[in-house]
CSV table of C-alpha atoms in Angstrom, one decimal:
chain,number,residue,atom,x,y,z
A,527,UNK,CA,19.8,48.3,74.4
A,528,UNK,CA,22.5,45.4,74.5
A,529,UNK,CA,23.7,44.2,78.3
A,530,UNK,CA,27.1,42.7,78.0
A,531,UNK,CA,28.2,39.9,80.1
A,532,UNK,CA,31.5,38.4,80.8
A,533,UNK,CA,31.2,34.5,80.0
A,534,UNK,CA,34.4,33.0,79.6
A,535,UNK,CA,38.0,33.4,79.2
A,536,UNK,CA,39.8,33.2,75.6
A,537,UNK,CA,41.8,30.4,77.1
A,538,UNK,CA,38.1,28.4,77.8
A,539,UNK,CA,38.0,27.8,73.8
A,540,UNK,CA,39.2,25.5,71.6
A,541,UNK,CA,39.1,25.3,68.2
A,542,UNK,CA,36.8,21.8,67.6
A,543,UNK,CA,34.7,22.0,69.7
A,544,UNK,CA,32.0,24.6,71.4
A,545,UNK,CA,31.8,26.2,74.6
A,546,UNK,CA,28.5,26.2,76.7
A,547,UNK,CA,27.9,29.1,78.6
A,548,UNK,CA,24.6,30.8,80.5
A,549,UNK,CA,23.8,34.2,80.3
A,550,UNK,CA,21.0,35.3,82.5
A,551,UNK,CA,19.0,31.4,82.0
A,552,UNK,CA,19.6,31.4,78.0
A,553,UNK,CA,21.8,28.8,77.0
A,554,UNK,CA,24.8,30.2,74.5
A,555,UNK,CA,27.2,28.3,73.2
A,556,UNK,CA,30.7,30.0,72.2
A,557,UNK,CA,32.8,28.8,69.0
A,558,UNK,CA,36.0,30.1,67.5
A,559,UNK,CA,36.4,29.5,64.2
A,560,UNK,CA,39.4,30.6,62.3
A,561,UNK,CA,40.3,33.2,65.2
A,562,UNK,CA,36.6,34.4,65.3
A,563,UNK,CA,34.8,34.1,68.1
A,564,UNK,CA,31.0,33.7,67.8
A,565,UNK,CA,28.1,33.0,70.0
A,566,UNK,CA,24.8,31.3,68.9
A,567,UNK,CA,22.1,29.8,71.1
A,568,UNK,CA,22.7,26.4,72.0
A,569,UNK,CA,19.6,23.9,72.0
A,570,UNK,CA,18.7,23.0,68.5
A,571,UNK,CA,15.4,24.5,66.9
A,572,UNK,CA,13.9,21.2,65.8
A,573,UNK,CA,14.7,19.1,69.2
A,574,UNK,CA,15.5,19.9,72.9
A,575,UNK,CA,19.4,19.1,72.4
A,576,UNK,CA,22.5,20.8,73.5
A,577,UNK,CA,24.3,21.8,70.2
A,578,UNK,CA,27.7,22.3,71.8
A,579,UNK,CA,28.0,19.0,72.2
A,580,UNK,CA,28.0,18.1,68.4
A,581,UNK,CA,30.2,18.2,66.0
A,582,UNK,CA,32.2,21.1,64.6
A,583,UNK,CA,32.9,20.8,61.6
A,584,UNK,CA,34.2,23.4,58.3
A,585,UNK,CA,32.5,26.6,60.2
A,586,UNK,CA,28.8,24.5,60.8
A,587,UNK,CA,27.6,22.8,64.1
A,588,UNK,CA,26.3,19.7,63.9
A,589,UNK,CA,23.8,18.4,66.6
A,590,UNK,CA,24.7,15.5,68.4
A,591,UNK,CA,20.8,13.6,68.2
A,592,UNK,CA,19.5,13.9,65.3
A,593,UNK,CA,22.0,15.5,62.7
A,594,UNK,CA,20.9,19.1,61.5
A,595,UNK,CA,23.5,21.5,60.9
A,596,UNK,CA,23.8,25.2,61.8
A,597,UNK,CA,26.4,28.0,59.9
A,598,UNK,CA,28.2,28.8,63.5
A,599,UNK,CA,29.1,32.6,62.1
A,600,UNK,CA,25.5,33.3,61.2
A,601,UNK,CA,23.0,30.5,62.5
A,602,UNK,CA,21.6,29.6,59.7
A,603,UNK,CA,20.3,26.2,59.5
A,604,UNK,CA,22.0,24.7,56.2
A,605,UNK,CA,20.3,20.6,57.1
A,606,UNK,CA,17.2,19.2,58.3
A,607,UNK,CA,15.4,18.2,60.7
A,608,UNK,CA,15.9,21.8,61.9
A,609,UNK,CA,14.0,24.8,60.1
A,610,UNK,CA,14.9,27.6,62.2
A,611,UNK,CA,17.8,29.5,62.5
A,612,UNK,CA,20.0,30.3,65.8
A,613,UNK,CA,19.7,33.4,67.5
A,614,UNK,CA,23.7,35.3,67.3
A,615,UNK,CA,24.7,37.3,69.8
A,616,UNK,CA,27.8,39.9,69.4
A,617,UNK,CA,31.1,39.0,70.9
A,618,UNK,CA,33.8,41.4,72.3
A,619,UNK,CA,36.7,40.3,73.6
A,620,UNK,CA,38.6,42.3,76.4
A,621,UNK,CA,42.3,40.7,76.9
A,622,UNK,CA,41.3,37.5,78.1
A,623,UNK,CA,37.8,38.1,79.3
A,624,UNK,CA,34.8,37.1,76.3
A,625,UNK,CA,31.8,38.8,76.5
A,626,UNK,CA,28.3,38.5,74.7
A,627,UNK,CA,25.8,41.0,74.0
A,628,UNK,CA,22.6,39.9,75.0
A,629,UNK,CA,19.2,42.4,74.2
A,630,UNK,CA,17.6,43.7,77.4
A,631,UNK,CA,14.5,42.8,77.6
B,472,UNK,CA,17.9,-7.1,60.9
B,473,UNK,CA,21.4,-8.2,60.9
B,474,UNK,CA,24.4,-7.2,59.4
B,475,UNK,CA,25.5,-10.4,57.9
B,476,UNK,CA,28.7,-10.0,56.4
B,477,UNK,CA,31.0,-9.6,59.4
B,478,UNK,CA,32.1,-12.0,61.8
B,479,UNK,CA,30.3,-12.9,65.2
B,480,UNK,CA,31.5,-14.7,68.2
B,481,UNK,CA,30.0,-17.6,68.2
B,482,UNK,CA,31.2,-19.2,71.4
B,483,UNK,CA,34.2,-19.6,73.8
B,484,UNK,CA,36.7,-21.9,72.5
B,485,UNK,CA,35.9,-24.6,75.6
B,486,UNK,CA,32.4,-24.7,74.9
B,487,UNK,CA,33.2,-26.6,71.3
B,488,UNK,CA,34.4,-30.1,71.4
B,489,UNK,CA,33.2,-33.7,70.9
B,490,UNK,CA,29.9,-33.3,72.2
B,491,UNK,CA,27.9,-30.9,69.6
B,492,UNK,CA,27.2,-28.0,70.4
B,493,UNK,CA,24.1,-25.7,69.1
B,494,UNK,CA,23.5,-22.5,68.8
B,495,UNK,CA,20.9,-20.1,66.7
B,496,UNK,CA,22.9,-17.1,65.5
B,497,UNK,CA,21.5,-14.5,62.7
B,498,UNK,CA,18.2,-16.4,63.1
B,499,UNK,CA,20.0,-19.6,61.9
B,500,UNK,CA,20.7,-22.9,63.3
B,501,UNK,CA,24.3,-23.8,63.8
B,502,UNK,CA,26.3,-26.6,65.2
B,503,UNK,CA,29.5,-26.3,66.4
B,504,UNK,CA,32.0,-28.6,67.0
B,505,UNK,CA,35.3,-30.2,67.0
B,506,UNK,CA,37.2,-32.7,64.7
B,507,UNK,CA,39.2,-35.5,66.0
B,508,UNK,CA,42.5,-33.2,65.9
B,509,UNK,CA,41.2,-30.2,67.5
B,510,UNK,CA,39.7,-28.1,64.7
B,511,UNK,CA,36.5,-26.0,65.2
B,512,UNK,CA,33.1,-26.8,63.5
B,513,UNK,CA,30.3,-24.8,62.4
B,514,UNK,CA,27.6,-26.3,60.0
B,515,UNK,CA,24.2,-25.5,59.8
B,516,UNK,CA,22.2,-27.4,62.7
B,517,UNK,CA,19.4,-28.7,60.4
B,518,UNK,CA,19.9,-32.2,58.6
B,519,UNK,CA,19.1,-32.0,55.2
B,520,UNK,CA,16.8,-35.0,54.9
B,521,UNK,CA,14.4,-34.3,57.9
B,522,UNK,CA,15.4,-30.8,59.9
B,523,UNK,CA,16.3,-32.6,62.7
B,524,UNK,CA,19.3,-30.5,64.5
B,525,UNK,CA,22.1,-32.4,63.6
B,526,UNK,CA,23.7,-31.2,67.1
B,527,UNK,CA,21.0,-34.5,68.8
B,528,UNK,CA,23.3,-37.0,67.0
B,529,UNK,CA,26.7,-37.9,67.9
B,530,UNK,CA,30.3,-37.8,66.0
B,531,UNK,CA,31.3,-40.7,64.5
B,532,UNK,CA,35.1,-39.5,64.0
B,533,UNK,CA,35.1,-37.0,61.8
B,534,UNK,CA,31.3,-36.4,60.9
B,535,UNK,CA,28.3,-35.7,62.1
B,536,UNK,CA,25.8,-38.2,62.6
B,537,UNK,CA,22.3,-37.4,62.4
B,538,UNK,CA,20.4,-38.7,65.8
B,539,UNK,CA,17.1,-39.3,63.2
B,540,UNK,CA,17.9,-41.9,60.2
B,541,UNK,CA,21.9,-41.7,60.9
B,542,UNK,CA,23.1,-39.5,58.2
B,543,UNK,CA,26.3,-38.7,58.3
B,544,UNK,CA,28.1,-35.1,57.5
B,545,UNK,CA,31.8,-34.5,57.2
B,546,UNK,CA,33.2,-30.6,58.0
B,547,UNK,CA,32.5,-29.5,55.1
B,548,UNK,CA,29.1,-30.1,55.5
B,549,UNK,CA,28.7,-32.7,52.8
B,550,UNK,CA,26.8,-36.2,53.5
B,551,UNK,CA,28.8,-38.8,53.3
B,552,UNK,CA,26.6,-41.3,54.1
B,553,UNK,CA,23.0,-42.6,53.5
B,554,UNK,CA,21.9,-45.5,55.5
B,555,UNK,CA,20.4,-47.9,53.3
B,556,UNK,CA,21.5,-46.5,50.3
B,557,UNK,CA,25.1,-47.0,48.9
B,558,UNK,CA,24.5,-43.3,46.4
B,559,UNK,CA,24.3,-40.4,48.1
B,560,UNK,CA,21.9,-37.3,46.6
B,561,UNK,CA,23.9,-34.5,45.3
B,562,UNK,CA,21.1,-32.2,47.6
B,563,UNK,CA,22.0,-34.0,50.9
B,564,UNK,CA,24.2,-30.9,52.0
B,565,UNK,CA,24.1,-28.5,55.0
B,566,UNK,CA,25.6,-25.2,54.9
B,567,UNK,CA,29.0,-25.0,56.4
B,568,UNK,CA,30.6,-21.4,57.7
B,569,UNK,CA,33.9,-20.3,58.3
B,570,UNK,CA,35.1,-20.7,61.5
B,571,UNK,CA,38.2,-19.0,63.3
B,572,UNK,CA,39.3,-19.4,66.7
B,573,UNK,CA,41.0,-16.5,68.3
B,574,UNK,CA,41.3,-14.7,71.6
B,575,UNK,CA,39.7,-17.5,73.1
B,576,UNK,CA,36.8,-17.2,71.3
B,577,UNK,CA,35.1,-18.7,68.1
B,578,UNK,CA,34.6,-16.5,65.4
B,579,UNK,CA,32.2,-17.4,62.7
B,580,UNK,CA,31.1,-15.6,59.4
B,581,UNK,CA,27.5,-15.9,58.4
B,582,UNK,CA,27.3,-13.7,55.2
B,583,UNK,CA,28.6,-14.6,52.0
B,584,UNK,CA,32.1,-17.0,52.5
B,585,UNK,CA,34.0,-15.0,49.9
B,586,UNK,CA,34.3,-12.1,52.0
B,587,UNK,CA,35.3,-14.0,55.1
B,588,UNK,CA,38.6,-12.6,56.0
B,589,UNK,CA,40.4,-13.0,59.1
B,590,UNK,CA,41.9,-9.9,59.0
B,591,UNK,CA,38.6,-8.4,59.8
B,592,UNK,CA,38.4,-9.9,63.1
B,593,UNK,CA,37.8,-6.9,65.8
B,594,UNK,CA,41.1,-7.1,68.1
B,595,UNK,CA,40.5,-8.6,71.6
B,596,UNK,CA,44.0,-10.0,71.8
B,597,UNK,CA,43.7,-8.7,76.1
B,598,UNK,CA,41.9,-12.2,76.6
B,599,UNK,CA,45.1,-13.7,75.8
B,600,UNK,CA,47.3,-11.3,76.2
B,601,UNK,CA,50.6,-12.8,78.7
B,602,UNK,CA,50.4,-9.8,79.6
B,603,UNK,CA,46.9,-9.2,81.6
B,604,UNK,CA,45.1,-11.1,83.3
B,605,UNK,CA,42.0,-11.9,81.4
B,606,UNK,CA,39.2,-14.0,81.8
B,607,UNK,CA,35.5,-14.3,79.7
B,608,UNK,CA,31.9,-15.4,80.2
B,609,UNK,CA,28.9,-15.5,78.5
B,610,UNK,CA,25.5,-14.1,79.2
B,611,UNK,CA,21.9,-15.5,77.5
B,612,UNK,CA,20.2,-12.3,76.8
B,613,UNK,CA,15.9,-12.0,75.7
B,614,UNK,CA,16.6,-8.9,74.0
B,615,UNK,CA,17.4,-7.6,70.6
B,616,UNK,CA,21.3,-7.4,70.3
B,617,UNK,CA,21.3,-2.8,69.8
B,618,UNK,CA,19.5,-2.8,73.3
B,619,UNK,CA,22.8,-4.0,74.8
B,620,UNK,CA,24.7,-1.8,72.4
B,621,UNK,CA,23.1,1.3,73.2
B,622,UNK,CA,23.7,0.0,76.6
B,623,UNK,CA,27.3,0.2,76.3
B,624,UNK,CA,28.0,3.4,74.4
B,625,UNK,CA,26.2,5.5,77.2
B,626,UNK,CA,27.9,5.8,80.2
B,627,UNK,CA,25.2,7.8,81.9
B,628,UNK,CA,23.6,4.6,83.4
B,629,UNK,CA,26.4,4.0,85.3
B,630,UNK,CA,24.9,6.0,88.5
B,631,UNK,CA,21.8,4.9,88.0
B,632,UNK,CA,21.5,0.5,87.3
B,633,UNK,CA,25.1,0.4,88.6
B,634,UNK,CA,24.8,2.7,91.8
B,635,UNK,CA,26.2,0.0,94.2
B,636,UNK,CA,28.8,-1.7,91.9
B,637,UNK,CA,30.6,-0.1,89.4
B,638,UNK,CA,29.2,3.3,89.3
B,639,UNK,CA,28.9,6.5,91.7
B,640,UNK,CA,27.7,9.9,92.1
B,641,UNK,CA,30.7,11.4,91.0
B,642,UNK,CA,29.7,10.0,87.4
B,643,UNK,CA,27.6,12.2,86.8
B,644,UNK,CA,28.2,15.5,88.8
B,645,UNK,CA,32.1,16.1,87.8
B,646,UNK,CA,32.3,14.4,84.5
B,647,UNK,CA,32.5,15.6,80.8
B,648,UNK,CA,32.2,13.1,77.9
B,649,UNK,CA,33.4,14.0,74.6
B,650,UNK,CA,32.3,11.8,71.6
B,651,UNK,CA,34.1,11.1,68.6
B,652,UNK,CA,33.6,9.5,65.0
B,653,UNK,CA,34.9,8.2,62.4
B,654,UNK,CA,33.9,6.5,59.0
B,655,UNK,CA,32.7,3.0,60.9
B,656,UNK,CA,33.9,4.5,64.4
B,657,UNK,CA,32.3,5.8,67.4
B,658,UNK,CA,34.7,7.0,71.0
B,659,UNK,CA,33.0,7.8,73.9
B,660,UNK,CA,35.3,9.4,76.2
B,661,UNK,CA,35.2,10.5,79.8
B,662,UNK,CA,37.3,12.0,82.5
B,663,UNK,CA,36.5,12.3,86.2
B,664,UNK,CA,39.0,14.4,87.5
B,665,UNK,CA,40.0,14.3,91.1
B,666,UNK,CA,37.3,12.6,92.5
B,667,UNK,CA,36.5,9.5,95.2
B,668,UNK,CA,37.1,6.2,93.5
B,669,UNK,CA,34.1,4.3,92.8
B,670,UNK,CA,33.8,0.9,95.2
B,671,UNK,CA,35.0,-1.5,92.9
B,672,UNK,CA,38.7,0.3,92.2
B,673,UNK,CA,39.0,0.8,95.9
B,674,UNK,CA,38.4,-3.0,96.5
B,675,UNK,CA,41.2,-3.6,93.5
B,676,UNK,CA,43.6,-0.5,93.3
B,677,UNK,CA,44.1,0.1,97.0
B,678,UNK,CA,43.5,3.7,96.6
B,679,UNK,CA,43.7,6.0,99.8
B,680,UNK,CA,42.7,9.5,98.1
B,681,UNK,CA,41.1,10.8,95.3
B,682,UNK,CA,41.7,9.8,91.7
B,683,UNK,CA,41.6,10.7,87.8
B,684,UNK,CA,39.3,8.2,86.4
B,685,UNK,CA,38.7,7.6,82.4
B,686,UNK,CA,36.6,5.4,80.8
B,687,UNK,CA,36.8,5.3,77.3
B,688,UNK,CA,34.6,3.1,74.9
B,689,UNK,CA,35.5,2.3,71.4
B,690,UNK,CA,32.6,1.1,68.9
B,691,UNK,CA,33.2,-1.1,65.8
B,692,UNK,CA,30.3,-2.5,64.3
B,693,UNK,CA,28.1,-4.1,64.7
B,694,UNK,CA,28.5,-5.0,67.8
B,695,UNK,CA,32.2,-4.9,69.2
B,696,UNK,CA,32.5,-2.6,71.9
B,697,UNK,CA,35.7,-2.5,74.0
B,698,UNK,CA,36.3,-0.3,77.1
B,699,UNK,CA,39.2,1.0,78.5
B,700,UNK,CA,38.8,1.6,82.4
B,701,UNK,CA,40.7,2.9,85.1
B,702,UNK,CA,42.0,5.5,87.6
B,703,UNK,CA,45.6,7.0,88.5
B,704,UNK,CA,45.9,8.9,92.0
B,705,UNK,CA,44.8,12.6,91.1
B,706,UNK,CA,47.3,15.0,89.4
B,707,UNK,CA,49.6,12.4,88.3
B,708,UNK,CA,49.5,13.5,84.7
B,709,UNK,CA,47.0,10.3,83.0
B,710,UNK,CA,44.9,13.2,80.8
B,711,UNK,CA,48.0,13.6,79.3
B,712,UNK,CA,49.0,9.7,78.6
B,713,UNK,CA,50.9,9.3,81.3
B,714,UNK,CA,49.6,6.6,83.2
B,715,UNK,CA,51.5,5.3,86.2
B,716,UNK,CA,51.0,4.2,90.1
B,717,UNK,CA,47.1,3.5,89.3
B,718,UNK,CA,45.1,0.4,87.7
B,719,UNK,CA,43.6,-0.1,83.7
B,720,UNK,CA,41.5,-2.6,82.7
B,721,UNK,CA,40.2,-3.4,79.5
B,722,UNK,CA,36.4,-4.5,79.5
B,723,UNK,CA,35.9,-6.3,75.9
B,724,UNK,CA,32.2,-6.5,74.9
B,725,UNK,CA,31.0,-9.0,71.5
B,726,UNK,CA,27.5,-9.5,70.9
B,727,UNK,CA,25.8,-11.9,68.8
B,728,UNK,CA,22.5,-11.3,67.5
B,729,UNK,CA,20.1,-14.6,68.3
B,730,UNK,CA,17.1,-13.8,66.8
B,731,UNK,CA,15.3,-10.4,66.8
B,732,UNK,CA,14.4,-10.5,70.2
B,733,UNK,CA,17.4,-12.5,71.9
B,734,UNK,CA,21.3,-12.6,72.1
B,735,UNK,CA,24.4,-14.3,72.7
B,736,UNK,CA,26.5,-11.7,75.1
B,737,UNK,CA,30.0,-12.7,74.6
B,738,UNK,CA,31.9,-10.1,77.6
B,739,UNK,CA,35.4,-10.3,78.6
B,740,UNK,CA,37.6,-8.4,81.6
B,741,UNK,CA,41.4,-7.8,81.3
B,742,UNK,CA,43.3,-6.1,83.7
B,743,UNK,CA,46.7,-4.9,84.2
B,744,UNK,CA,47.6,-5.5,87.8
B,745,UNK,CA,48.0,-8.9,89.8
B,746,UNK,CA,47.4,-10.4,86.2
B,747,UNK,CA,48.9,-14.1,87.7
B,748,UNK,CA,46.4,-14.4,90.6
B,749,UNK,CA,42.9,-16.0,89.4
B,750,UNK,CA,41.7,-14.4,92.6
B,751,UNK,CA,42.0,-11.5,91.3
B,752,UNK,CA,40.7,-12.3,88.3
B,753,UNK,CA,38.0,-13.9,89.3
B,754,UNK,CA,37.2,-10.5,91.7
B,755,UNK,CA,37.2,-8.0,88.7
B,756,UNK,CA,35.5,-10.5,86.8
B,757,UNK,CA,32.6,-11.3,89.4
B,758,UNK,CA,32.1,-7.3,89.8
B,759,UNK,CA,31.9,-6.8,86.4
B,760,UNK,CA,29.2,-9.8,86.5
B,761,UNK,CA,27.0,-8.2,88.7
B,762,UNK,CA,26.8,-5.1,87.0
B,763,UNK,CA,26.0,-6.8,83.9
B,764,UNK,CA,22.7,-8.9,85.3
B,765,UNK,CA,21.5,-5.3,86.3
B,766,UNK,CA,22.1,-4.3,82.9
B,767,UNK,CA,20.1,-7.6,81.7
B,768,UNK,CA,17.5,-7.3,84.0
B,769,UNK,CA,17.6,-3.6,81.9
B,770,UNK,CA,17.8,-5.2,78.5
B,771,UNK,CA,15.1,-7.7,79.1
B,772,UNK,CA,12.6,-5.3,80.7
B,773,UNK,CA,13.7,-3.0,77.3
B,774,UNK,CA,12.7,-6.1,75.2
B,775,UNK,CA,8.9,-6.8,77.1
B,776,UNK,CA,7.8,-3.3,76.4
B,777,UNK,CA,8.9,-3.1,72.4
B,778,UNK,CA,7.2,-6.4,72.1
B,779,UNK,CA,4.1,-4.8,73.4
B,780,UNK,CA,4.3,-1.6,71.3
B,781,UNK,CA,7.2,-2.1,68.9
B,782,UNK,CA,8.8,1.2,67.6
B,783,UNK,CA,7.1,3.9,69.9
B,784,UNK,CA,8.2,7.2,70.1
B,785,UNK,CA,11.4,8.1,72.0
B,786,UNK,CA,13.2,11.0,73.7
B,787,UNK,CA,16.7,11.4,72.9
B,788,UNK,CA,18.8,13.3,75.4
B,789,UNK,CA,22.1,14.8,74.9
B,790,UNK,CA,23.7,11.6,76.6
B,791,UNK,CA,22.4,9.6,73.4
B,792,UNK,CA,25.0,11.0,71.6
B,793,UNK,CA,27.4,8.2,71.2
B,794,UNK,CA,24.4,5.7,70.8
B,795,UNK,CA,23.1,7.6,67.9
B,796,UNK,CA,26.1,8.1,65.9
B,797,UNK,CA,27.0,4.3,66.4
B,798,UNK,CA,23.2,3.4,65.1
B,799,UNK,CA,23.5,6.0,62.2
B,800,UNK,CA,26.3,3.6,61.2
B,801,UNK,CA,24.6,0.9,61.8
B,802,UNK,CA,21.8,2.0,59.6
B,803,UNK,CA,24.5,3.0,56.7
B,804,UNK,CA,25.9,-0.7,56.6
B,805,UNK,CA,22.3,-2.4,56.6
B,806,UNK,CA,21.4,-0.5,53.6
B,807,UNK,CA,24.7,-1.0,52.0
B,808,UNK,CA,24.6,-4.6,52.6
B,809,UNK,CA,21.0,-4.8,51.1
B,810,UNK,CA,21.7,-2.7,48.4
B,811,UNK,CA,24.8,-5.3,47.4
B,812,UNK,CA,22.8,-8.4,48.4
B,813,UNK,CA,21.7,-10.0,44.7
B,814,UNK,CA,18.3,-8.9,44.1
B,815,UNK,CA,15.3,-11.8,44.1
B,816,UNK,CA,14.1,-11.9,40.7
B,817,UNK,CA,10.7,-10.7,40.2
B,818,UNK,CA,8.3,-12.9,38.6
């Protein structure tokens, strides 16, 4: 069972860089990338970091501190330090309003 | 480690003149000087007979008398004279470096001489600038010269060491910083929007209300790090580059790495209002100063503990951000420089 919130507003995004949002305590990030939107978690797997403060860059999130790099559409980690992937949540977007899909616990 | 193939303040342009002057930069002895017709000095501070600091002799016109058996060295740092002997040995040399003098300030190049270009020089041209008011200083720091760079990427200390001067709550609460790079780059950007002014701009801009406050700090390595600072009454458009009715100043960082463990602190302010009136001058400049011996007392309390335990772990926080990306650069030019040096033969 999926619970959809409302997190932000189409006109929140921009294209270089990520949104932070919280949903329910969990920190999510929001991205567009070429007119996609996509949400992954947002605190690096290998570090406590904020992701959506690093880099965007070709599709991939780079983290600020200590450099690994995440596939933003799937949250795959494509560079060390990190091993783990992201978590991904599903998007739907309502006229302006963005919404994630976050599991019910 | 140093980065020795880039140039380095070595000192203000009034600190040079007839009387030598020395100074250890890169872990090297240096004299500095100035010749009978104006023109800055910089030889190495170490006579080549007896290691005495040439900088305890005296000039005698154009050269540098040694204050130990009177040998004498012109500019170039050749000897020209041996008392007591009329030939002079081809090894009595000491290392001269090229010297510029710009912004005020006396640039010299400690690397190899045939990369020594001028054009490299980091642009401070607001410390002479007709039109700002500018004025420098220099600080003695015991602390290795990327403390006081980290120091001045990271703007979260602000409302912390600076609470009282140049920092304020609103720093931290209604801020966002955006970081950007580039090949041998780092920005650090941030916007307070519509907040109280902090102390100091009150004191300087006159403000009655609230304001839109940037500070914006620009990295080039190794060590330059200027600032751009200042506020505009709230709304009035300066996000978008339109700056008008409010107060900019330009705070222009250079340090020189001493040793390992110490540092010349070369520091700078400019500002763009009342730039003919040394009060003022001297107002933004004596603010400025008092933040910076809290950052010292900072850098210096940094230093003690990594001399204790050198290299222990860290926490890096999401503020390090702009710190990090200027010592990943850092990193790349060491190993580039030691990867060009010329290798030592092995034996």
């Amino acid at each position: 069972m999926t619970t959809w919130h409302r997190v932000a507003s189409a006109s929140d995004l921009r294209d270089d860089e990520g949104f932070p949002v919280d949903v329910d305590g969990a920190a999510i990030a929001l991205y567009r990338i070429n007119g996609a939107i996509h949400a992954i978690d947002d605190v690096c797997t290998h570090e406590f970091a904020v992701l959506s403060q690093g880099f965007v860059q070709a599709g991939t999130i780079e983290c600020p501190l200590h450099a690994a790099q995440f596939d933003i559409a799937t949250g795959e980690c494509l560079s060390g330090p990190a091993a783990q992937d992201l978590r991904t949540y599903p998007v739907r977007q309502e006229g302006d309003d963005i919404y994630v899909g976050v599991p019910e616990a | 480690m140093f980065l020795r193939n880039s140039w380095y303040v070595a000192a203000s342009g009034h600190e040079a003149g007839r009387k030598p002057l020395r100074r250890v930069i890169l872990g090297e002895p240096v004299v500095l000087f100035r010749t009978e017709d104006g023109t800055p000095v910089a030889l190495e501070d170490r006579c080549a007979h007896r290691h005495l600091p040439l900088s305890m002799g005296k000039l005698i016109g154009d050269t540098l008398q040694c204050h130990y058996h009177g040998l004498r060295y012109d500019r170039t740092g050749a000897c020209v004279r041996v008392p007591g002997q009329d030939l002079i040995p081809p090894s009595a040399r000491v290392r001269s470096y090229p010297l510029v003098e710009r912004y005020r300030w006396l640039w010299i190049w400690m690397g190899d001489p045939a990369l020594a270009d001028p054009g490299r020089i980091t642009d401070y041209h607001w410390l002479d600038d007709p039109s700002w008011g500018a004025a420098s200083e220099y600080l003695h720091v015991k602390a290795n010269w990327q403390l006081i760079v980290d120091n001045l990427l990271d703007l979260t200390h602000l409302a912390f060491v600076h609470e009282t001067t140049i920092g304020n709550s609103a720093l931290v609460e209604h801020a966002s910083v955006k970081v950007q790079r580039a090949h041998d780059n780092v920005a650090v950007t941030r916007w307070i929007i519509d907040q109280p002014p902090p102390p100091t701009f009150v004191k300087v801009g006159g403000f009655t209300g609230n304001v839109d406050r940037w500070q914006i700090i620009d990295f080039v390595p190794p060590a330059f790090l200027r600032l751009d600072v200042g506020a505009t009454p709230t709304g009035t458009g300066a996000p978008e580059g339109h700056r008008v009715g409010g107060i900019s100043m330009r705070n222009l960082n250079a340090i020189t790495p001493e040793t390992e463990t110490t540092s010349h602190y070369f520091w700078g302010q400019a500002h763009d209002f009342d730039i003919h009136n040394p009060h003022t001058t001297e107002k933004v400049v004596a603010q400025i100063r008092t933040a910076f011996l809290e950052d010292v007392a900072v850098f210096e309390a940094q230093q003690v503990n990594l001399d204790l335990v050198p290299n222990p772990p860290q926490t890096d926080i999401n503020a390090d951000t702009g710190v990090i990306q200027a010592r990943r650069i850092l990193d790349r030019l060491h190993q580039e420089e030691a990867a060009a040096a010329p290798r030592v033969a092995a034996e």
